Structure formats: C-alpha cells, structure tokens
Coordinates of C-alpha atoms in Angstrom, one line a residue:
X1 CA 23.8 -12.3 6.8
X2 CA 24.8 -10.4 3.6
X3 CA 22.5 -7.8 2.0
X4 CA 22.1 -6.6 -1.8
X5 CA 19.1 -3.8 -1.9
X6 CA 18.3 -1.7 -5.4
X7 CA 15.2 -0.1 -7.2
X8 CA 13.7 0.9 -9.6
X9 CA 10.7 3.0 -11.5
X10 CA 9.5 3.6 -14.8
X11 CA 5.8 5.6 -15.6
X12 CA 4.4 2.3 -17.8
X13 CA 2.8 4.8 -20.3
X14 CA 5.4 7.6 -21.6
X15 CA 2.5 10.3 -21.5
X16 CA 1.7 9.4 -17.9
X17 CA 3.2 11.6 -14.8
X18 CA 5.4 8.5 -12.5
X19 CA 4.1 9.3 -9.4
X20 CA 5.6 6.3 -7.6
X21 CA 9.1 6.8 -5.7
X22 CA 10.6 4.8 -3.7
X23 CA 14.2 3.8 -1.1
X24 CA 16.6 1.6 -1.2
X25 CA 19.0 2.1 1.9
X26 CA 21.8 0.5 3.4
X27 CA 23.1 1.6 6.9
X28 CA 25.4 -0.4 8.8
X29 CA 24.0 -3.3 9.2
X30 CA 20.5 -2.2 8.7
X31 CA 18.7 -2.2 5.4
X32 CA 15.7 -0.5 4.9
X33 CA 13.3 -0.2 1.6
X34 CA 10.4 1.3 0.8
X35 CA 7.6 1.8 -2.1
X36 CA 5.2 5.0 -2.0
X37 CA 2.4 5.6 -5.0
X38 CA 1.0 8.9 -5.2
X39 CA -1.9 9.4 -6.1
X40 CA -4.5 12.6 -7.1
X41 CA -3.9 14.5 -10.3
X42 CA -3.1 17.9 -8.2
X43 CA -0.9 16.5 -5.1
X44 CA 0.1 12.6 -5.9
X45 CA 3.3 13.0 -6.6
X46 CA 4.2 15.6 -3.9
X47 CA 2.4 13.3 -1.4
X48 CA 4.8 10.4 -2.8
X49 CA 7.9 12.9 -2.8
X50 CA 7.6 14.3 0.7
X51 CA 6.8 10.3 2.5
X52 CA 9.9 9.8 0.1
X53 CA 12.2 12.5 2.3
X54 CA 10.8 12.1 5.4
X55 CA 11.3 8.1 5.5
X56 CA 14.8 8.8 4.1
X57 CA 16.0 11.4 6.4
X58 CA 14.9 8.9 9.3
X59 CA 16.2 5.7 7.9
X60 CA 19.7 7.3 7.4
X61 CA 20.0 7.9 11.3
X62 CA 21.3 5.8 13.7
X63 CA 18.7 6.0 17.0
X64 CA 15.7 5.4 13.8
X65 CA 17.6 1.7 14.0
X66 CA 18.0 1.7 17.9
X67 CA 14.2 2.8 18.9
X68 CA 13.2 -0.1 15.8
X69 CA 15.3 -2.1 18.1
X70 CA 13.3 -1.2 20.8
X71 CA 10.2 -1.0 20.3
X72 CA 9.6 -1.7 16.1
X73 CA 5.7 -1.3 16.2
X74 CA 5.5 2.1 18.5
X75 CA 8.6 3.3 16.5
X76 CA 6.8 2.7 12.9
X77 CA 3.9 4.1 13.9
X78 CA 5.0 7.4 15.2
X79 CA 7.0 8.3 11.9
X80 CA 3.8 7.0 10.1
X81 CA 2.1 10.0 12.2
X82 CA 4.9 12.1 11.3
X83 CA 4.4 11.8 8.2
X84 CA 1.4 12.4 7.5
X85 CA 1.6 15.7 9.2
X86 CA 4.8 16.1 6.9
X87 CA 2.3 16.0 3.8
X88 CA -0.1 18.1 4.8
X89 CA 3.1 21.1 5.9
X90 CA 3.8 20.1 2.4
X91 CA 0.2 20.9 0.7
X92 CA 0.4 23.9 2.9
X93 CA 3.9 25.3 1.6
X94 CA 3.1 24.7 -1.6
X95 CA 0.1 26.9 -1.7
X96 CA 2.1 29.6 0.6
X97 CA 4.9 29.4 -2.6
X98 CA 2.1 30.5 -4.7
X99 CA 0.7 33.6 -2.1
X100 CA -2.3 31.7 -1.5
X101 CA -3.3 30.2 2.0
X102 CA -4.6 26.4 2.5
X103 CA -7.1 26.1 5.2
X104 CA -7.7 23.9 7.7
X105 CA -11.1 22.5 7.9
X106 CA -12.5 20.7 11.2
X107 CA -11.9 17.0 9.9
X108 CA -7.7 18.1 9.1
X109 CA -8.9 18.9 5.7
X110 CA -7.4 21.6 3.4
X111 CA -9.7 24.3 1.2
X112 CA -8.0 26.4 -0.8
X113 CA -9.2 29.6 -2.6
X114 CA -7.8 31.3 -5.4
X115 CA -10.2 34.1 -5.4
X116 CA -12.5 36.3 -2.9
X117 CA -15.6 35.3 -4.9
X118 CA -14.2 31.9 -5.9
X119 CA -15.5 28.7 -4.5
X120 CA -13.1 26.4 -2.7
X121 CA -11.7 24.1 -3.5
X122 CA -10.3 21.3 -2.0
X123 CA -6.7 20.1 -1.3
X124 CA -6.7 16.3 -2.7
X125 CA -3.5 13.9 -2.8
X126 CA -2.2 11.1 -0.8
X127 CA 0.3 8.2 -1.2
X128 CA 0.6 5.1 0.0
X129 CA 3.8 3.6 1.5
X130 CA 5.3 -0.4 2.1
X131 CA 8.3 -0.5 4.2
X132 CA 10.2 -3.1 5.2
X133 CA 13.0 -2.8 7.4
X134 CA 15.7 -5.4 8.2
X135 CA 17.0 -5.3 11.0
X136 CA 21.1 -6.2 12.4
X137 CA 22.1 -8.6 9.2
X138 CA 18.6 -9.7 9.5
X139 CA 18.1 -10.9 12.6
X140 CA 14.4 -9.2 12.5
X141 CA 12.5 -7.9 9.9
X142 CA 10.0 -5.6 10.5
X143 CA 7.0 -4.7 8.0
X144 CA 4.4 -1.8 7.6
X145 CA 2.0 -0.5 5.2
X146 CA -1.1 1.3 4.3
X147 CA -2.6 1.1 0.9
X148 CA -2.0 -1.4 -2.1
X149 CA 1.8 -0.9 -2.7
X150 CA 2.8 -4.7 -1.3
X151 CA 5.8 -6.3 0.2
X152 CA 6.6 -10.4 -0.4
X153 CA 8.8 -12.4 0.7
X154 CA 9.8 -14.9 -1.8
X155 CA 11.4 -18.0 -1.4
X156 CA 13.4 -21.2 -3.3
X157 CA 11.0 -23.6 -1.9
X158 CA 7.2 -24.0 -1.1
X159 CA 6.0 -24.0 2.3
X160 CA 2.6 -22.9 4.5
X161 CA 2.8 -19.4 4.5
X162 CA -0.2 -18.4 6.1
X163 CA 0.1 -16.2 8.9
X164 CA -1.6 -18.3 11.4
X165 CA 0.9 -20.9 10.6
X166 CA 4.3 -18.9 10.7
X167 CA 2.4 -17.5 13.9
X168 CA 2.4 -20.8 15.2
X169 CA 6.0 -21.5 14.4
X170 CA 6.9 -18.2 16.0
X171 CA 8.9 -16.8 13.1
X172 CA 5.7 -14.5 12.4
X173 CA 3.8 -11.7 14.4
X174 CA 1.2 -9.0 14.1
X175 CA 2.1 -6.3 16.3
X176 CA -0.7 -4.3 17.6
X177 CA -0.2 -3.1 21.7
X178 CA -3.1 -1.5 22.2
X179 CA -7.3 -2.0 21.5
X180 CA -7.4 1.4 20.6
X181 CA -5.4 0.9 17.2
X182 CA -6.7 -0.3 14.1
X183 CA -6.9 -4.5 13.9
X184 CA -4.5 -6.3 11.3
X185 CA -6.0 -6.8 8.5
X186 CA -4.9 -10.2 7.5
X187 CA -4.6 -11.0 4.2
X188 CA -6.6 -13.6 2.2
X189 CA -4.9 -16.5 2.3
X190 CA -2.9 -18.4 -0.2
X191 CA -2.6 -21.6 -1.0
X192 CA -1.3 -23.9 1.4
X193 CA 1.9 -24.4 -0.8
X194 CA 3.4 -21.1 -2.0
X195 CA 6.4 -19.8 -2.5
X196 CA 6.1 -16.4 -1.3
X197 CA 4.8 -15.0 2.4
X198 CA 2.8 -11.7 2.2
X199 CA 4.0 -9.1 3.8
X200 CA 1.4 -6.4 4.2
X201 CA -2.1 -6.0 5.3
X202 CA -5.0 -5.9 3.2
X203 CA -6.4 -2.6 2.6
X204 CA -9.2 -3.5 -0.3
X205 CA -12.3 -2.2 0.2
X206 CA -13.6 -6.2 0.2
X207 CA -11.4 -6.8 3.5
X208 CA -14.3 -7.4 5.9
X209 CA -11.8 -5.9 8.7
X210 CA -11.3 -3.0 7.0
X211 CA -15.1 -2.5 6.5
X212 CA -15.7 -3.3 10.6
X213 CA -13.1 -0.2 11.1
X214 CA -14.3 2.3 9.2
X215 CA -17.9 1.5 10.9
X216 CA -15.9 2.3 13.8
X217 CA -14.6 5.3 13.2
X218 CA -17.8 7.4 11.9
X219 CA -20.9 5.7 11.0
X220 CA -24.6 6.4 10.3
X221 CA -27.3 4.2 12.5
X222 CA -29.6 1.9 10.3
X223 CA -31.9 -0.7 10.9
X224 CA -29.3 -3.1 11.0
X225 CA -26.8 -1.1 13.6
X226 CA -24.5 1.2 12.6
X227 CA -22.7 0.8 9.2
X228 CA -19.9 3.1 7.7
X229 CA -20.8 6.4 6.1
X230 CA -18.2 5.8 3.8
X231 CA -19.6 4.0 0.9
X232 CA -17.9 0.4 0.1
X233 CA -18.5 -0.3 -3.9
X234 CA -17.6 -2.4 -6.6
X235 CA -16.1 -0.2 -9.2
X236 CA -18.0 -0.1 -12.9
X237 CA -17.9 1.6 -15.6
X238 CA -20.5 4.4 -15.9
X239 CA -21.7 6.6 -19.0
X240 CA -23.2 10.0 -19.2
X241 CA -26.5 10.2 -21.0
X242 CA -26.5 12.8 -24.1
X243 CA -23.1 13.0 -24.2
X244 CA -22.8 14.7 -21.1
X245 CA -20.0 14.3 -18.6
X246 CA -20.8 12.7 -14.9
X247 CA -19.6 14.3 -12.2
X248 CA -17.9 11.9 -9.1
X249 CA -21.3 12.9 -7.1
X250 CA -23.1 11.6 -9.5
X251 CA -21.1 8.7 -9.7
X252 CA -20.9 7.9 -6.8
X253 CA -24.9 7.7 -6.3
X254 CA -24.7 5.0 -9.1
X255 CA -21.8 3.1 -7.4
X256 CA -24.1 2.8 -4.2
X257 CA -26.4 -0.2 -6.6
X258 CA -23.1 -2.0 -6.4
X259 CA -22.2 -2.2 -2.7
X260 CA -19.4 -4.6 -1.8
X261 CA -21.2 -5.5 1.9
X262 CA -25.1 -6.1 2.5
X263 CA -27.0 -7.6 5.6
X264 CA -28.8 -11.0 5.4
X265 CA -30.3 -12.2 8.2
X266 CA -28.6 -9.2 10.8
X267 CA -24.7 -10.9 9.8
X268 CA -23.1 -8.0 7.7
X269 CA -21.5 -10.0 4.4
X270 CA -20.2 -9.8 1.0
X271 CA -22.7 -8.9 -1.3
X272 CA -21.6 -10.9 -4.1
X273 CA -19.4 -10.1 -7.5
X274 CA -18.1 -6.5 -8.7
X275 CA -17.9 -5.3 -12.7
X276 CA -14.4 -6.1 -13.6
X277 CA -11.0 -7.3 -12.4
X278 CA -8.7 -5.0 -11.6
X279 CA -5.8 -7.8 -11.9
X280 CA -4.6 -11.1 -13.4
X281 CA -5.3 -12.6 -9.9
X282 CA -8.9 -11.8 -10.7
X283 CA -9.4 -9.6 -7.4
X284 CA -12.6 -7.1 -8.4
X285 CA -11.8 -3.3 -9.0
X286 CA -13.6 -1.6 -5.8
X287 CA -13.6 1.5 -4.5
X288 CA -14.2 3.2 -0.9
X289 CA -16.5 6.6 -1.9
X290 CA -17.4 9.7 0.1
X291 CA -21.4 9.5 0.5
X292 CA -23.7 11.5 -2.1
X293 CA -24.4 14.1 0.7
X294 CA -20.9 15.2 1.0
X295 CA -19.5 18.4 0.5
X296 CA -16.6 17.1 -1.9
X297 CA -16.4 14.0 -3.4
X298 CA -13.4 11.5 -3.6
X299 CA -12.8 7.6 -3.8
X300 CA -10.2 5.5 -2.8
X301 CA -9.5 2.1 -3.9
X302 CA -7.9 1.4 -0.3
X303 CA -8.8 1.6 2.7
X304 CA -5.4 3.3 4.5
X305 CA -3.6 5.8 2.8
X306 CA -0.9 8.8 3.8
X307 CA -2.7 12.1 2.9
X308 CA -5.9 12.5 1.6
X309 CA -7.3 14.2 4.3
X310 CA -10.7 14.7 3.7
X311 CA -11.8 11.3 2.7
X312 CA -9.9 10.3 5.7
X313 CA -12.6 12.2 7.9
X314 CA -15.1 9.6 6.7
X315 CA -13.0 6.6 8.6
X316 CA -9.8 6.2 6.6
X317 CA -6.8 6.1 8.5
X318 CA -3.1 6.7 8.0
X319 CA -2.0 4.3 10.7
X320 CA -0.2 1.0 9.5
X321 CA 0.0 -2.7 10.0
X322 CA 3.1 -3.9 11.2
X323 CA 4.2 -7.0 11.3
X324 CA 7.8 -8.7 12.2
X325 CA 9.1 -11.6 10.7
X326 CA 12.1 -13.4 12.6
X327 CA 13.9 -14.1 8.7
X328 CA 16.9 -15.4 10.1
X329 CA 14.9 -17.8 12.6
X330 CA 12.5 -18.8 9.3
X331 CA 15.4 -19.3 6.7
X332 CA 17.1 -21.8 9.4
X333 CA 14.0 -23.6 10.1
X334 CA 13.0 -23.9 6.3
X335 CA 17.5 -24.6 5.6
X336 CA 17.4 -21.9 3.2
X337 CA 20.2 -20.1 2.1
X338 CA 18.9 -17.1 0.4
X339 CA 15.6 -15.3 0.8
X340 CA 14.3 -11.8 -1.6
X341 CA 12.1 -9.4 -0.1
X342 CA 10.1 -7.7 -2.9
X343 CA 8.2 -4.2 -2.3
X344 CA 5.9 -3.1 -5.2
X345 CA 3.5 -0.5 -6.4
X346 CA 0.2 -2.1 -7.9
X347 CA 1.7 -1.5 -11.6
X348 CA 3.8 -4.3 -10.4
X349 CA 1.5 -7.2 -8.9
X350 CA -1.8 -6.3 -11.0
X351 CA -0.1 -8.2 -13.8
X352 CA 1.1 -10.8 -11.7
X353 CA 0.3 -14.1 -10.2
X354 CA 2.3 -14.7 -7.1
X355 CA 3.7 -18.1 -8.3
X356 CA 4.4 -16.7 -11.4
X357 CA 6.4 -13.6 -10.1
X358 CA 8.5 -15.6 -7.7
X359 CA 9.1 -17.8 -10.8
X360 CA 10.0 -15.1 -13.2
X361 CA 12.2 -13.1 -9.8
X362 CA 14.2 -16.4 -9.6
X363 CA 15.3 -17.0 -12.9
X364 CA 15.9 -13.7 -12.8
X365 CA 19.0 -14.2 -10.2
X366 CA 20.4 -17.3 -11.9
X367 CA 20.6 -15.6 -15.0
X368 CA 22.1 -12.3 -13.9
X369 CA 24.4 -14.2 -11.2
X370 CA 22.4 -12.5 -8.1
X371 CA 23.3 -9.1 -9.2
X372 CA 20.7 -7.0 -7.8
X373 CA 20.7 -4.1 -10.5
X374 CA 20.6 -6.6 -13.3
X375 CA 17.7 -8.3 -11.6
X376 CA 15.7 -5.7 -11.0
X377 CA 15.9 -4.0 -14.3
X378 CA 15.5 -7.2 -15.8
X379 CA 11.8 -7.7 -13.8
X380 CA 11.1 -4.2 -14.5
X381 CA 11.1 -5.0 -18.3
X382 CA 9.8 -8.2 -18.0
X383 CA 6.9 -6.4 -16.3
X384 CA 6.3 -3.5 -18.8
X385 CA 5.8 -6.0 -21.6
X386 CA 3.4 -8.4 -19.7
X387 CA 1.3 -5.1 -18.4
X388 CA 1.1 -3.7 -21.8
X389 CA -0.1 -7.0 -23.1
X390 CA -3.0 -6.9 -20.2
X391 CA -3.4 -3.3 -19.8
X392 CA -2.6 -1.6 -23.0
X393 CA -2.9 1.9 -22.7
X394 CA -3.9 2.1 -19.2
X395 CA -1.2 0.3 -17.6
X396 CA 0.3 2.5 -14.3
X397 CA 2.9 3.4 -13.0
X398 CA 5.3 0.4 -11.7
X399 CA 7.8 0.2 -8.7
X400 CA 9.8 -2.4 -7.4
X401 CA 12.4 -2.4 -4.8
X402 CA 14.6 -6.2 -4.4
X403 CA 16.4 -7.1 -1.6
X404 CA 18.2 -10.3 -1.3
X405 CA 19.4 -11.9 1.9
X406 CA 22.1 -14.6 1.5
X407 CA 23.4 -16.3 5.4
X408 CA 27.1 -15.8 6.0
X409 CA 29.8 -18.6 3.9
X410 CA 26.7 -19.2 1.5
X411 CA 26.4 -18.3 -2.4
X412 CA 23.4 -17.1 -3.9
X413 CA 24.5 -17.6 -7.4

C-alpha cells in the first residue's frame, strides 16, 4: 500500500498564541501522525511542544514499530505514561531556568512560589494528543487518544460504521487487556450510512462512561451511592454583578445548577439540555470542574488529557483509548481503493459536520490530483473561512494532519 502523510497549523485568530502542534512521519514502511492542543494560558503550548518531541523522538525509531508490532495497546500506553511524566520534567525545568523550584504536591501536582511571603501558585497546562499509527504499508492501524483532538477515517463510499458493526466484521477492535484500565469510551454513534469511521474515544464530559470512571477513581458518598467529586456541567455564560469580575470558584458554584448527570429513580442519567453549542454538530459546550471546596480551581472540557495534574487528582486520567483497525482487511472487504485518515484539533471539527467534511476532503483530492500538501492547505483555508463565519472572533486554533492510503497498482487521482 502507498502512503502520502502532511500537516498543517494556523492560530484562526492572528492575536491568538497557536498552541496546537502536531507529526507527520514517514519511517520505512511505517507512518505515524499525530495532533496535540495545548491548552492553559501559562503551560499550553509547552505541554503541546514537549508530547510533540517525545512522540517524535519515539516514532523515528525502529523497535517503537517492532514493540507496536508486538503488542500496539501495552506499547501506546506506556509512551502515553511517558509522556506525561515528560511534561511535568518539563514544567519543572522551566521553573528551574528561572531559579525558582516547582513542587510536588501529594496528588502529582505542581505549586510554585515566587516569593517567601507569596502564596502559591499552581502549575496549570496540559494537551491533548490523537495518534494514529499505520502500521507495515498498512496492514494495521492502530489508534489512541485522550481529549477532543479526533482522528476519522473517511472513505469514497457509505457504509455502517459503527463500532459494534466493524467489530462484528473483525476489521475493528477496542483494545483494553486488563479490568484495571479505564473502559472505551465508545463514541455516539452515527448514522447507519456515513462516510467516515471515528477513530477516537469520547472524552465529553456528557459520555456516560467517562462520568462512571471518574466516580471510580475518587468520589464523595451520597444518598444515591457514590458520585464523582469532580463536577460534570453544562457550560454557560455567567456575569459578575456591579461590574465585578467572577472568579473560577465562583463560577464554578453556579455551573453546579447546570449539572450534565442527575438521579431519577436510583439510575444515574442525563439531566437534560446545556446553554449553548459548542459546534455546528450541535454537541452542548460542557465542562468537567474542580468542586467549590477545592484548593485551586480548574475546568476541563474533556475528560482525559496529558498534563494538568491537579485536576487530574480529581479522576481525570492521562491514559488512552486504543483501538486497531485492520485498514487493509476493511478496504478489501468494502473494494476500495483509497482511504484518508484525518487527525484534527477541535478548531477543525467544531465547524464541521462529518458528511460535510468528508465531502469538502474529497473534492479536495480530485481537484489538487491527490497531492497531499495541496489538499491539506486547501482544507485548512476552506476551514478558516467557514469558522470565521460561525465563530467570528473566537474561533481557535486549527490542526489537521491528512494521510492517504492508496493499495499497490491503484490511482488515487
């Protein structure tokens, strides 16, 4: 199978910081791509930086491809570990640079202060990463991700791509060894006719799974059993009274009217509607929050992240889902020639539909002859224009990394 991979980035808003990065690798006969968006005014895009390096270094090396080969899932998630240890050495150095000394709190948090009578403060930033990873010419591909950067897998030709039925067909599987590791989190699914296959989990604070987790992993005991400590909201907008400014504690004790899960009848379930969509696919902006009582307050809008280790006390967790899809296997039972693998930051697929992307990605390739470059930066602008129309001044950051995959003696043009 023949491989084109490229990427690109631009900040959406000219006075915004582009705290997205991302790889586009070719290695023998490996390809490997990759999407991380920082986030966190003080850290983001050192978070996004350093996952950057680390996953580059690793996917430049050839026993990275022959323990993948081995054993994909264990391999992922050790260099997700890795990782995340990578960032917070980061956080550290960069402090250390500056003759100051970041401390560890029990939780794996960070405190920093500048002063002996200062308060301090804390260390905030995170990132989160897609990767996708194909595997000998395509043979396997192999899928992980925390956070709301997503991979698809878009196609010439509609079929049922839910997971249960590529699961079925054996061309699709969630790899998770071990009870002790988090549960996929299986995307909602789309209609039964599509034209792309998602190819990450679903950290939203609305994924019921995610929600079950956290409870999991620290909780507080209420009449109802034990729930998460971590507060799942629907985000809103809230105003100061008297012109005063709120402060995220303060916000956060109004967020907890709007909570995403309630109990009727002993069954934990969705509470109802949030505020606002935070995309054209009218999914509602919500946020996981750290609990009024806290020391320091942060919010998420994801449930799995790289970094931010303190809200990660509260249940979070850097560990991924992984998934493998036997592409080769799929593209011969569907007789397609070409597939493209498309890994994206959200200030790609908030403006986007799926059907409408896979639409717009398509026509992209006839027009510019399956050059990759030409495709990309073609989506790229295509993109910029639609999210200023939608978002106007407060559209993000947007990422996208394209890879095609054409079988041997065919033409993707």
């Amino acid at each position: 199978m023949q491989a084109q991979v490229h990427g690109c980035t631009d900040p959406g808003n000219t006075v915004k910081e582009n705290q997205d990065t991302f790889l586009a690798i070719r290695h023998n006969t490996h390809v490997a791509l990759a999407v991380f968006d920082g986030h966190g005014k003080s850290h983001g895009k050192l978070a996004a930086e350093t996952a950057k390096a680390f996953f580059e270094h690793k996917f430049q090396q050839d026993h990275t491809y022959e323990e993948l080969r081995i054993d994909g899932e264990a391999t992922l998630r050790l260099l997700f570990d890795e990782c995340h240890a990578t960032i917070r050495q980061a956080f550290q150095a960069y402090y250390e640079r500056r003759r100051l000394h970041a401390e560890e709190r029990n939780g794996g948090y960070l405190v920093v202060k500048q002063g002996i009578l200062q308060k301090s403060l804390l260390v905030q930033g995170g990132t989160t990463a897609s990767i996708v990873v194909v595997l000998d010419s395509g043979a396997t591909m192999l899928c992980a991700n925390v956070g709301d950067s997503s991979s698809l897998l878009c196609v010439p030709s509609p079929l049922d791509a839910s997971w249960s039925s590529l699961q079925a067909s054996s061309v699709l599987h969630l790899l998770r060894k071990h009870n002790t590791l988090p549960p996929v989190a299986v995307p909602v699914e789309l209609p039964e006719s599509t034209s792309v296959v998602q190819l990450c989990g679903d950290h939203s604070p609305e994924c019921m799974t995610e929600f079950q987790r956290t409870a999991l992993a620290r909780s507080v005991s209420t009449k109802h059993g034990n729930m998460p400590e971590l507060l799942f909201v629907y985000d809103s907008l809230i105003d100061g009274h008297s012109n005063q400014r709120v402060s995220v504690r303060e916000k956060h004790i109004a967020l907890e009217k709007s909570p995403v899960f309630t109990v009727v009848n002993d069954v934990v379930a969705k509470a109802g509607e949030g505020s606002y969509y935070k995309n054209v696919r009218q999914e509602w902006a919500s946020l996981c929050c750290t609990p009024a009582k806290a020391k320091y307050h942060e919010s998420l809008a994801f449930t799995r992240s790289l970094g931010d280790f303190y809200i990660h006390s509260f249940g979070l967790t850097h560990q991924p889902d992984v998934i493998q899809v036997d592409v080769a296997a799929l593209m011969r039972q569907e007789a397609w020639t070409t597939v493209l693998v498309v890994v994206g930051s959200d200030g790609i697929w908030d403006a986007w539909d799926y059907a409408a992307f896979n639409q717009v990605l398509w026509k992209a390739m006839v027009d510019h002859k399956s050059a990759l470059p030409l495709v990309a930066d073609d989506v790229m602008q295509q993109n910029k224009q639609v999210s200023a129309q939608v978002f106007g001044p407060a559209v993000d950051n947007m990422t996208l990394v394209v890879c095609s995959l054409t079988m041997n003696g065919s033409s993707s043009s």
